Amino acid sequence: MYEALIEEGYDISYPSVVNTINSIERKKREAYIKQEYAPGDIVEFDFGTVKLKMNDGGIKEFQLAVFTAAYSNYRWARLFPKQNTSCFLEAHALFLRKLWEITGLLFMIIQELR
């Protein structure tokens, strides 16, 4: 690379080329892959910690269970006292119940429109 720059007529030192290349290679690079989803195809789940100020002034930690639909970015969340199997299962059961309510309502609307 240094030799190619010299041949092109640039007045530059070899250490300058090396230092520039090293600084470029040290930079963090982020890559994104654009993904496309069909409606209802994927829902992601995660727990996160939330700190809330209580009425007595104290701070209490809760676990926030969050479901996110990949296609529509619809989100459903619920606070839980812990991140354990019981809370995990309850979060999933409540989310599925919510989906059933939404799809049941949509089904009734579609039937009325026919």
Coordinates of C-alpha atoms in Angstrom, one line a residue:
M1 CA 0.0 0.0 0.0
Y2 CA 2.9 2.4 0.9
E3 CA 4.6 1.7 -2.4
A4 CA 1.3 2.2 -4.4
L5 CA 0.9 5.6 -2.7
I6 CA 4.5 6.6 -3.5
E7 CA 3.9 5.6 -7.1
E8 CA 0.8 7.8 -7.2
G9 CA 3.0 10.7 -6.2
Y10 CA 2.0 11.0 -2.5
D11 CA 4.7 12.3 -0.1
I12 CA 4.1 10.1 2.9
S13 CA 6.2 8.1 5.3
Y14 CA 5.9 4.3 5.8
P15 CA 5.1 4.8 9.5
S16 CA 2.3 7.1 8.6
V17 CA 0.7 4.5 6.4
V18 CA 1.2 1.7 9.1
N19 CA -0.3 3.9 11.8
T20 CA -3.3 4.9 9.7
I21 CA -4.0 1.2 8.8
N22 CA -3.7 0.2 12.4
S23 CA -6.1 2.9 13.6
I24 CA -8.7 1.8 11.0
E25 CA -8.4 -1.9 12.0
R26 CA -8.8 -1.1 15.7
K27 CA -12.1 0.6 15.2
K28 CA -15.1 -1.5 16.2
R29 CA -17.2 -2.5 13.3
E30 CA -20.9 -3.2 13.5
A31 CA -22.7 -5.3 11.0
Y32 CA -26.5 -5.5 10.6
I33 CA -28.4 -8.1 8.7
K34 CA -31.8 -7.0 7.5
Q35 CA -34.3 -9.7 8.3
E36 CA -37.8 -10.0 7.1
Y37 CA -40.5 -11.8 9.0
A38 CA -44.0 -12.9 8.1
P39 CA -46.9 -11.7 10.3
G40 CA -47.1 -14.1 13.3
D41 CA -43.9 -15.8 12.5
I42 CA -41.6 -14.9 15.4
V43 CA -42.0 -13.6 18.9
E44 CA -39.0 -12.9 21.1
F45 CA -39.0 -13.1 24.9
D46 CA -36.7 -11.6 27.5
F47 CA -36.5 -10.6 31.2
G48 CA -35.1 -7.3 32.3
T49 CA -34.6 -5.7 35.7
V50 CA -36.6 -2.6 36.6
K51 CA -36.1 -0.5 39.7
L52 CA -39.1 1.3 41.0
K53 CA -39.5 3.9 43.7
M54 CA -42.1 2.7 46.2
N55 CA -44.5 4.9 48.2
D56 CA -42.3 4.6 51.3
G57 CA -39.4 6.1 49.3
G58 CA -37.5 2.9 49.0
I59 CA -36.3 1.3 45.8
K60 CA -37.5 -2.2 44.8
E61 CA -36.3 -4.4 42.0
F62 CA -38.8 -6.2 39.7
Q63 CA -38.3 -8.4 36.7
L64 CA -40.0 -7.2 33.5
A65 CA -41.0 -10.0 31.2
V66 CA -41.3 -8.7 27.6
F67 CA -42.6 -10.3 24.4
T68 CA -41.9 -8.6 21.1
A69 CA -43.4 -9.6 17.8
A70 CA -40.7 -9.4 15.1
Y71 CA -43.0 -8.4 12.3
S72 CA -45.2 -5.7 13.9
N73 CA -43.0 -4.8 16.8
Y74 CA -46.1 -5.3 19.1
R75 CA -44.9 -5.5 22.7
W76 CA -46.5 -7.0 25.8
A77 CA -44.9 -6.7 29.2
R78 CA -45.6 -7.7 32.8
L79 CA -43.7 -7.2 36.1
F80 CA -42.8 -10.2 38.2
P81 CA -41.1 -10.5 41.6
K82 CA -38.4 -12.9 40.3
Q83 CA -36.8 -14.5 37.3
N84 CA -37.7 -18.1 38.0
T85 CA -39.5 -20.9 36.2
S86 CA -42.8 -20.1 37.8
C87 CA -42.7 -16.5 36.7
F88 CA -41.4 -17.5 33.2
L89 CA -44.3 -19.9 32.7
E90 CA -46.9 -17.5 34.1
A91 CA -45.6 -14.8 31.7
H92 CA -46.0 -17.1 28.7
A93 CA -49.4 -18.2 29.8
L94 CA -50.6 -14.6 30.2
F95 CA -49.1 -13.6 26.9
L96 CA -50.8 -16.5 25.1
R97 CA -54.1 -15.6 26.7
K98 CA -53.7 -12.1 25.5
L99 CA -53.0 -13.3 21.9
W100 CA -56.1 -15.5 22.2
E101 CA -58.2 -12.5 23.1
I102 CA -56.7 -10.4 20.2
T103 CA -57.2 -13.2 17.6
G104 CA -60.6 -14.1 18.9
L105 CA -61.7 -10.4 18.6
L106 CA -60.3 -10.2 15.1
F107 CA -62.1 -13.4 14.2
M108 CA -65.4 -11.9 15.4
I109 CA -64.8 -8.7 13.5
I110 CA -64.0 -10.6 10.3
Q111 CA -67.2 -12.7 10.7
E112 CA -69.3 -9.6 11.1
L113 CA -67.8 -8.0 8.0
R114 CA -68.8 -11.0 5.8

